[in-house]
Amino acid sequence: MRKTPKILAALAIAALSVMVVATPAFSADENKPTVRHPSYTLLGKNPPPVDSPLNPNFILSQESKISEGSLWHGNYISERLVGLDVADATGDGKNELVYATPHNVYFARMAGDVLEQLATFEIPKSHRALSVDFFDVNNDGRHEIIISCQLAGGGPSAYVLAYSSGQRSLQVLGSHIPWYARVYGDARNKRLAVQKGSAMPKMAYGGDVYQATFVDGTLVSGAKIPLPFGVGVYNFNVGSLGPTQQQIVATVTFPEEHLRLYAGGTRDDFVAQASAEYCGTVNYINLGGAKEEGRDVVYIPSRIVFADIDNDGANEVIVAKNRQSGVAFMRNLRAFDGGVIEAMKFNNLSLLAFFSSANLLPGPPVDYVLADLDNNGTKDLVAAVVIEPGSGMMNAGRSVIVSYGNLYSKPATDPNTSTASK
């Protein structure tokens, strides 16, 4: 007997129902992270380091040596953070922390579990800070502070500050320096990059990106840094990646915000890409100095970090993966409702995200470094998180600094396992 269309429809619905029951839906009550290596859901948060029996190039757990460890956060800050950095600014062998908002710079250090503020610096009202870095400008072991700003009418203006222990204040070594400035490189080879602002109304940068030195209170440009076309001073990092320590140029450019790796300074040197949106922030350069809502802007990405997060002797690339909210198609009006920090390994052919902060942070991480914040001898992943970006003079925003400690744990070894036969 021929089945009627109604009977066929009923059978199809029944089949779909069986499929739904057979595959349980994800539930937040299961307390599983939303962003993890696929092996996490099978092996748990701290599984043993096991190679696949099929092929040593397939790893069952890329997270065998990394866990989130302890999570510390400071007091909430009633301003929008634009950046932070950690380094030794006093020459005593211990690290300090500098963090900046659009109009203030704060210098602090950890005292137990409390962030002790040592000094502040107010940025002139005609300036808006874009980034902050530590950099040893005179190679004396004491790191100075580089503040990069945009003037209200457009154009760059940088400051160089040094902490005075005797006066417990930040002293100005250089001011109104007409460059955008950013520190780049990995922990073993930090350098300073500068670039001019553009005189064109629809462009943020003018000319090439150069290495720079600090001479007589100003930044002096040196050798040109070879970069792919269209990459500005805030959109790249250069350093060694992967087991072969290959020199790589990593870029994130607006508006695509994909992470791209190059083996050299041209687009023809492209080697790998991670196609999700990375390093998105609400920090921006105004084009033409316009200040009204709906302004034409170029967004500045969060920092691209080259660092060895798992102590295997090779750097990983560390970036933020921030989740946009609101209307995605409105290019110049955007917001984020959270984010995670990812570390990716590079195998000289492709990128693999092998570590991610498990819980979605309450806002986008806008800057982060891998450094010993609490001076206990181990590296911490320190991040500036913007919870509310602010909406003008009446609301300057809300932020918090978080630190993931004890990230690295040595893989467990099975005494009954011998490597002699391998």
Short mmCIF file of C-alpha atoms in Angstrom, two decimals:
data_model
loop_
_atom_site.label_atom_id
_atom_site.label_comp_id
_atom_site.label_asym_id
_atom_site.label_seq_id
_atom_site.Cartn_x
_atom_site.Cartn_y
_atom_site.Cartn_z
CA MET A 1 0.00 0.00 0.00
CA ARG A 2 1.39 3.44 -0.90
CA LYS A 3 2.23 5.66 2.06
CA THR A 4 0.41 8.97 2.07
CA PRO A 5 2.27 12.27 2.44
CA LYS A 6 0.87 12.64 5.97
CA ILE A 7 2.30 9.28 7.02
CA LEU A 8 5.70 10.16 5.50
CA ALA A 9 5.75 13.48 7.38
CA ALA A 10 4.94 11.73 10.65
CA LEU A 11 7.76 9.24 10.11
CA ALA A 12 10.22 12.07 9.39
CA ILE A 13 9.24 13.91 12.59
CA ALA A 14 9.64 10.71 14.61
CA ALA A 15 13.11 10.13 13.15
CA LEU A 16 14.21 13.65 14.00
CA SER A 17 12.92 13.22 17.55
CA VAL A 18 15.05 10.10 17.98
CA MET A 19 18.10 11.99 16.71
CA VAL A 20 17.56 14.84 19.16
CA VAL A 21 17.23 12.46 22.10
CA ALA A 22 20.33 10.54 21.06
CA THR A 23 22.50 13.70 21.09
CA PRO A 24 22.20 15.57 24.42
CA ALA A 25 22.27 19.35 24.09
CA PHE A 26 25.01 21.38 25.75
CA SER A 27 23.94 22.83 29.07
CA ALA A 28 25.60 25.60 31.03
CA ASP A 29 24.81 23.56 34.17
CA GLU A 30 27.40 21.03 33.05
CA ASN A 31 30.02 23.66 33.93
CA LYS A 32 31.93 23.12 30.72
CA PRO A 33 33.94 25.98 29.18
CA THR A 34 32.61 27.50 26.00
CA VAL A 35 36.01 27.80 24.27
CA ARG A 36 38.41 24.88 24.54
CA HIS A 37 40.48 22.49 22.49
CA PRO A 38 38.13 19.69 21.32
CA SER A 39 39.97 17.15 23.47
CA TYR A 40 38.87 18.99 26.62
CA THR A 41 35.34 17.60 26.61
CA LEU A 42 36.70 14.06 26.35
CA LEU A 43 39.61 14.16 28.77
CA GLY A 44 38.77 16.89 31.29
CA LYS A 45 40.61 20.01 32.37
CA ASN A 46 43.97 18.45 33.38
CA PRO A 47 44.31 15.19 31.43
CA PRO A 48 47.53 13.18 31.25
CA PRO A 49 49.81 13.93 28.27
CA VAL A 50 48.93 11.13 25.87
CA ASP A 51 50.03 10.82 22.25
CA SER A 52 47.60 9.32 19.79
CA PRO A 53 48.43 5.68 18.98
CA LEU A 54 47.57 6.44 15.35
CA ASN A 55 50.21 9.06 14.59
CA PRO A 56 52.51 11.14 16.81
CA ASN A 57 51.39 14.28 14.93
CA PHE A 58 47.91 13.88 16.45
CA ILE A 59 47.80 14.87 20.10
CA LEU A 60 44.87 13.80 22.24
CA SER A 61 45.39 16.66 24.68
CA GLN A 62 47.03 19.89 23.65
CA GLU A 63 46.22 21.21 27.15
CA SER A 64 48.15 18.60 29.11
CA LYS A 65 50.62 21.15 30.49
CA ILE A 66 48.40 24.23 30.78
CA SER A 67 45.68 25.04 33.24
CA GLU A 68 44.16 28.35 34.26
CA GLY A 69 45.67 28.16 37.74
CA SER A 70 44.70 30.78 40.26
CA LEU A 71 42.77 33.86 39.14
CA TRP A 72 43.39 37.20 40.85
CA HIS A 73 41.65 40.47 40.11
CA GLY A 74 42.20 43.96 41.47
CA ASN A 75 39.69 46.57 42.52
CA TYR A 76 37.31 47.82 39.85
CA ILE A 77 38.48 50.97 38.08
CA SER A 78 35.92 53.65 37.19
CA GLU A 79 37.61 54.36 33.85
CA ARG A 80 38.14 52.61 30.53
CA LEU A 81 41.55 50.94 30.41
CA VAL A 82 43.50 51.22 27.16
CA GLY A 83 46.53 49.15 28.13
CA LEU A 84 49.00 47.81 30.66
CA ASP A 85 52.51 46.38 30.91
CA VAL A 86 54.71 44.66 33.51
CA ALA A 87 58.48 45.14 33.93
CA ASP A 88 61.18 46.25 36.36
CA ALA A 89 61.04 50.05 36.46
CA THR A 90 63.18 50.59 39.59
CA GLY A 91 66.19 48.37 38.90
CA ASP A 92 65.67 46.25 42.01
CA GLY A 93 65.00 43.03 40.11
CA LYS A 94 61.27 43.09 40.88
CA ASN A 95 58.47 43.91 38.47
CA GLU A 96 56.03 46.78 38.61
CA LEU A 97 52.78 47.37 36.73
CA VAL A 98 51.79 50.36 34.61
CA TYR A 99 48.25 50.80 33.32
CA ALA A 100 46.58 53.64 31.48
CA THR A 101 43.14 55.05 30.74
CA PRO A 102 42.50 57.70 28.08
CA HIS A 103 43.52 60.50 30.50
CA ASN A 104 45.55 58.94 33.34
CA VAL A 105 48.60 56.74 33.87
CA TYR A 106 48.93 54.60 37.02
CA PHE A 107 52.12 53.01 38.36
CA ALA A 108 51.81 50.20 40.92
CA ARG A 109 53.25 46.99 42.32
CA MET A 110 51.87 43.92 44.01
CA ALA A 111 52.05 43.88 47.81
CA GLY A 112 50.76 40.48 48.82
CA ASP A 113 47.33 40.17 47.23
CA VAL A 114 46.85 43.94 46.93
CA LEU A 115 47.86 46.24 44.11
CA GLU A 116 49.73 49.12 45.76
CA GLN A 117 49.56 52.37 43.78
CA LEU A 118 52.85 54.28 43.84
CA ALA A 119 52.34 57.16 41.42
CA THR A 120 49.99 58.67 38.86
CA PHE A 121 50.36 60.94 35.87
CA GLU A 122 47.58 63.03 34.36
CA ILE A 123 47.63 63.21 30.58
CA PRO A 124 46.87 66.68 29.18
CA LYS A 125 43.22 67.29 28.34
CA SER A 126 44.08 67.81 24.67
CA HIS A 127 45.42 64.23 24.49
CA ARG A 128 43.80 60.79 24.55
CA ALA A 129 46.04 57.83 25.42
CA LEU A 130 46.02 54.93 22.96
CA SER A 131 48.61 52.56 24.44
CA VAL A 132 51.16 52.15 27.21
CA ASP A 133 54.42 50.16 27.26
CA PHE A 134 57.48 49.60 29.40
CA PHE A 135 60.76 50.02 27.51
CA ASP A 136 64.33 50.48 28.72
CA VAL A 137 65.22 53.52 26.63
CA ASN A 138 68.82 53.84 27.89
CA ASN A 139 69.71 50.17 28.58
CA ASP A 140 70.34 50.68 32.30
CA GLY A 141 68.03 47.92 33.53
CA ARG A 142 65.27 50.34 34.55
CA HIS A 143 62.25 50.38 32.24
CA GLU A 144 60.69 53.69 31.32
CA ILE A 145 57.04 54.20 30.37
CA ILE A 146 56.03 55.01 26.78
CA ILE A 147 52.60 56.63 26.46
CA SER A 148 51.26 57.00 22.92
CA CYS A 149 48.39 59.48 22.43
CA GLN A 150 46.29 61.16 19.79
CA LEU A 151 45.70 64.89 19.93
CA ALA A 152 42.12 66.15 19.97
CA GLY A 153 42.63 67.73 16.55
CA GLY A 154 44.27 64.60 15.13
CA GLY A 155 47.90 63.57 14.98
CA PRO A 156 50.15 61.67 17.39
CA SER A 157 51.85 62.79 20.60
CA ALA A 158 54.01 60.50 22.74
CA TYR A 159 55.40 60.82 26.29
CA VAL A 160 58.34 59.09 27.97
CA LEU A 161 58.07 58.83 31.78
CA ALA A 162 60.39 57.45 34.46
CA TYR A 163 59.55 56.50 38.03
CA SER A 164 61.45 58.39 40.72
CA SER A 165 61.66 56.28 43.89
CA GLY A 166 62.82 59.23 45.95
CA GLN A 167 59.90 61.45 44.96
CA ARG A 168 57.44 58.57 44.41
CA SER A 169 56.34 60.22 41.19
CA LEU A 170 56.46 59.81 37.42
CA GLN A 171 58.96 62.22 35.89
CA VAL A 172 58.62 63.44 32.29
CA LEU A 173 61.70 62.64 30.19
CA GLY A 174 60.08 63.52 26.85
CA SER A 175 56.75 65.06 25.86
CA HIS A 176 54.74 66.08 22.78
CA ILE A 177 56.81 63.73 20.61
CA PRO A 178 55.09 63.66 17.17
CA TRP A 179 55.06 59.87 16.70
CA TYR A 180 52.72 56.99 17.41
CA ALA A 181 54.89 54.57 19.42
CA ARG A 182 54.63 50.88 20.31
CA VAL A 183 57.00 48.29 21.78
CA TYR A 184 57.30 45.06 19.76
CA GLY A 185 59.28 41.82 19.80
CA ASP A 186 59.37 38.88 22.21
CA ALA A 187 60.70 38.86 25.78
CA ARG A 188 64.29 38.31 24.64
CA ASN A 189 64.35 41.09 22.05
CA LYS A 190 62.17 44.10 22.81
CA ARG A 191 62.36 47.06 20.41
CA LEU A 192 60.51 50.32 19.91
CA ALA A 193 58.53 51.14 16.74
CA VAL A 194 57.24 54.54 15.63
CA GLN A 195 55.08 55.87 12.81
CA LYS A 196 53.81 59.30 11.81
CA GLY A 197 50.15 60.24 11.62
CA SER A 198 48.57 60.79 8.22
CA ALA A 199 47.77 64.22 6.80
CA MET A 200 45.04 62.58 4.68
CA PRO A 201 41.52 62.82 6.15
CA LYS A 202 40.63 59.14 5.72
CA MET A 203 43.93 57.57 6.85
CA ALA A 204 45.34 56.95 10.33
CA TYR A 205 49.05 56.55 9.56
CA GLY A 206 51.52 58.28 7.29
CA GLY A 207 54.68 56.73 5.89
CA ASP A 208 56.52 53.62 7.03
CA VAL A 209 57.06 52.07 10.45
CA TYR A 210 60.58 52.53 11.87
CA GLN A 211 62.68 51.29 14.75
CA ALA A 212 63.34 54.12 17.15
CA THR A 213 65.70 55.23 19.91
CA PHE A 214 65.28 57.84 22.63
CA VAL A 215 67.77 60.69 22.25
CA ASP A 216 67.76 64.07 24.04
CA GLY A 217 64.12 63.92 25.08
CA THR A 218 62.67 62.74 21.78
CA LEU A 219 62.22 59.61 19.68
CA VAL A 220 64.54 59.34 16.68
CA SER A 221 63.62 57.02 13.81
CA GLY A 222 66.14 54.50 12.51
CA ALA A 223 65.84 51.51 10.19
CA LYS A 224 62.57 50.83 8.40
CA ILE A 225 60.71 47.75 9.67
CA PRO A 226 59.72 45.50 6.73
CA LEU A 227 55.97 44.93 7.02
CA PRO A 228 53.22 43.81 4.63
CA PHE A 229 51.47 46.69 2.87
CA GLY A 230 48.85 48.45 4.97
CA VAL A 231 50.14 47.28 8.38
CA GLY A 232 50.44 50.10 10.91
CA VAL A 233 52.46 50.52 14.09
CA TYR A 234 49.75 49.04 16.35
CA ASN A 235 48.86 46.08 14.13
CA PHE A 236 51.87 43.77 14.27
CA ASN A 237 54.52 41.96 16.24
CA VAL A 238 57.78 40.31 15.19
CA GLY A 239 59.49 37.39 16.89
CA SER A 240 60.35 33.72 16.86
CA LEU A 241 57.59 31.11 16.82
CA GLY A 242 57.38 27.35 16.77
CA PRO A 243 59.90 24.57 17.39
CA THR A 244 62.31 25.85 14.74
CA GLN A 245 62.29 29.41 16.18
CA GLN A 246 61.22 30.78 12.80
CA GLN A 247 61.12 34.57 12.59
CA ILE A 248 57.52 35.60 11.99
CA VAL A 249 55.62 38.83 11.39
CA ALA A 250 52.14 38.52 12.96
CA THR A 251 49.44 41.03 12.01
CA VAL A 252 45.84 41.87 12.88
CA THR A 253 44.39 44.63 10.72
CA PHE A 254 41.04 46.41 10.90
CA PRO A 255 38.32 45.75 9.74
CA GLU A 256 38.92 42.00 9.03
CA GLU A 257 40.77 41.37 12.32
CA HIS A 258 42.10 37.97 11.24
CA LEU A 259 45.43 36.83 12.67
CA ARG A 260 47.90 36.45 9.79
CA LEU A 261 51.48 35.19 9.92
CA TYR A 262 54.20 36.12 7.42
CA ALA A 263 57.74 34.78 7.03
CA GLY A 264 58.89 38.22 5.85
CA GLY A 265 57.84 41.77 5.23
CA THR A 266 55.62 41.39 2.16
CA ARG A 267 52.21 39.86 1.43
CA ASP A 268 53.96 37.24 -0.69
CA ASP A 269 55.53 35.90 2.52
CA PHE A 270 52.14 34.77 3.90
CA VAL A 271 52.31 31.41 5.72
CA ALA A 272 49.24 30.94 7.95
CA GLN A 273 45.99 32.51 9.12
CA ALA A 274 43.46 32.14 11.92
CA SER A 275 40.21 33.37 10.42
CA ALA A 276 38.17 34.19 13.53
CA GLU A 277 38.05 37.83 14.68
CA TYR A 278 40.93 38.51 17.06
CA CYS A 279 42.13 41.44 19.17
CA GLY A 280 38.98 43.55 18.72
CA THR A 281 38.68 46.59 21.01
CA VAL A 282 36.84 49.90 21.18
CA ASN A 283 40.14 51.79 21.29
CA TYR A 284 40.47 53.91 18.17
CA ILE A 285 42.25 56.59 16.17
CA ASN A 286 39.95 59.35 14.92
CA LEU A 287 40.37 60.07 11.23
CA GLY A 288 40.56 63.77 10.55
CA GLY A 289 40.14 64.57 14.24
CA ALA A 290 36.33 64.25 14.11
CA LYS A 291 34.71 63.87 17.54
CA GLU A 292 31.02 63.36 16.81
CA GLU A 293 29.16 60.07 17.13
CA GLY A 294 29.33 57.96 13.99
CA ARG A 295 32.89 59.26 13.53
CA ASP A 296 35.18 57.70 10.96
CA VAL A 297 37.75 55.71 12.92
CA VAL A 298 40.36 52.99 12.71
CA TYR A 299 40.20 50.61 15.66
CA ILE A 300 43.44 49.67 17.39
CA PRO A 301 43.77 45.94 18.12
CA SER A 302 44.89 44.54 21.43
CA ARG A 303 48.48 43.43 21.73
CA ILE A 304 49.85 40.40 19.85
CA VAL A 305 52.17 38.62 22.31
CA PHE A 306 55.02 36.24 21.46
CA ALA A 307 55.84 34.30 24.64
CA ASP A 308 56.54 30.78 25.91
CA ILE A 309 53.44 30.13 27.99
CA ASP A 310 54.08 26.39 28.61
CA ASN A 311 57.87 26.49 29.14
CA ASP A 312 58.64 24.16 26.23
CA GLY A 313 61.37 26.44 24.86
CA ALA A 314 59.29 27.78 21.95
CA ASN A 315 57.12 30.88 21.81
CA GLU A 316 53.39 30.75 21.27
CA VAL A 317 51.29 33.61 19.92
CA ILE A 318 48.84 34.96 22.51
CA VAL A 319 45.81 37.00 21.43
CA ALA A 320 42.34 38.00 22.64
CA LYS A 321 39.22 36.55 21.07
CA ASN A 322 36.54 39.07 21.99
CA ARG A 323 32.84 38.60 21.38
CA GLN A 324 31.05 41.45 19.65
CA SER A 325 27.58 42.50 20.68
CA GLY A 326 25.10 44.93 19.15
CA VAL A 327 24.82 45.59 15.43
CA ALA A 328 27.76 43.99 13.65
CA PHE A 329 27.27 45.85 10.36
CA MET A 330 27.68 49.31 11.96
CA ARG A 331 31.40 49.61 11.30
CA ASN A 332 32.11 52.60 13.53
CA LEU A 333 29.77 51.85 16.44
CA ARG A 334 30.57 48.56 18.09
CA ALA A 335 30.66 46.93 21.51
CA PHE A 336 31.83 43.71 23.13
CA ASP A 337 30.16 41.71 25.89
CA GLY A 338 33.06 39.43 26.79
CA GLY A 339 36.18 37.71 25.64
CA VAL A 340 38.81 35.04 26.23
CA ILE A 341 42.58 34.92 25.80
CA GLU A 342 43.98 32.23 23.50
CA ALA A 343 47.48 30.86 23.04
CA MET A 344 48.28 29.27 19.68
CA LYS A 345 51.10 27.00 18.67
CA PHE A 346 52.70 27.36 15.25
CA ASN A 347 54.07 24.22 13.58
CA ASN A 348 55.66 26.11 10.65
CA LEU A 349 52.55 25.37 8.60
CA SER A 350 49.45 26.25 10.60
CA LEU A 351 48.15 27.64 13.89
CA LEU A 352 46.54 25.53 16.61
CA ALA A 353 44.73 27.13 19.57
CA PHE A 354 45.84 24.91 22.44
CA PHE A 355 44.99 27.05 25.47
CA SER A 356 42.08 29.34 26.21
CA SER A 357 40.89 30.98 29.40
CA ALA A 358 37.92 28.81 30.31
CA ASN A 359 35.42 31.36 31.51
CA LEU A 360 34.21 34.24 29.39
CA LEU A 361 35.60 37.42 30.95
CA PRO A 362 33.03 40.15 31.76
CA GLY A 363 34.35 42.34 28.93
CA PRO A 364 37.00 42.37 26.23
CA PRO A 365 40.67 42.01 27.24
CA VAL A 366 42.21 45.11 25.62
CA ASP A 367 45.81 44.39 26.59
CA TYR A 368 47.74 41.52 28.20
CA VAL A 369 51.28 40.39 28.93
CA LEU A 370 52.99 37.24 30.19
CA ALA A 371 55.19 38.35 33.10
CA ASP A 372 55.83 37.76 36.80
CA LEU A 373 53.39 40.26 38.29
CA ASP A 374 53.63 39.10 41.92
CA ASN A 375 57.41 38.40 41.82
CA ASN A 376 57.08 34.80 42.97
CA GLY A 377 59.32 33.39 40.23
CA THR A 378 56.58 32.18 37.87
CA LYS A 379 54.94 33.87 34.91
CA ASP A 380 51.41 35.27 35.12
CA LEU A 381 49.02 36.10 32.30
CA VAL A 382 47.99 39.66 33.20
CA ALA A 383 45.12 41.34 31.35
CA ALA A 384 43.26 44.66 31.28
CA VAL A 385 39.53 43.97 30.91
CA VAL A 386 37.01 46.67 29.97
CA ILE A 387 33.60 45.93 31.49
CA GLU A 388 31.90 49.16 30.38
CA PRO A 389 33.52 51.37 27.73
CA GLY A 390 31.85 54.57 28.96
CA SER A 391 29.78 57.05 27.06
CA GLY A 392 31.27 60.50 27.67
CA MET A 393 32.06 62.87 30.51
CA MET A 394 29.34 61.48 32.81
CA ASN A 395 30.46 57.87 32.39
CA ALA A 396 34.19 57.20 32.03
CA GLY A 397 33.70 53.43 31.91
CA ARG A 398 34.55 50.54 34.21
CA SER A 399 37.49 48.12 34.05
CA VAL A 400 39.41 45.54 36.02
CA ILE A 401 42.90 44.01 35.93
CA VAL A 402 43.03 40.22 36.17
CA SER A 403 45.96 37.84 36.50
CA TYR A 404 46.09 34.09 35.85
CA GLY A 405 48.84 32.57 38.01
CA ASN A 406 50.44 29.10 38.16
CA LEU A 407 49.69 28.50 34.48
CA TYR A 408 52.29 25.82 33.89
CA SER A 409 52.22 22.39 35.48
CA LYS A 410 54.76 19.72 34.58
CA PRO A 411 53.13 16.78 32.76
CA ALA A 412 52.52 13.72 34.87
CA THR A 413 54.68 10.72 33.99
CA ASP A 414 53.72 7.09 34.32
CA PRO A 415 56.59 5.16 36.04
CA ASN A 416 55.39 1.99 34.29
CA THR A 417 55.86 3.56 30.85
CA SER A 418 59.24 3.10 29.19
CA THR A 419 60.48 5.12 26.24
CA ALA A 420 63.28 2.70 25.39
CA SER A 421 61.24 0.98 22.73
CA LYS A 422 60.26 4.21 20.99
#
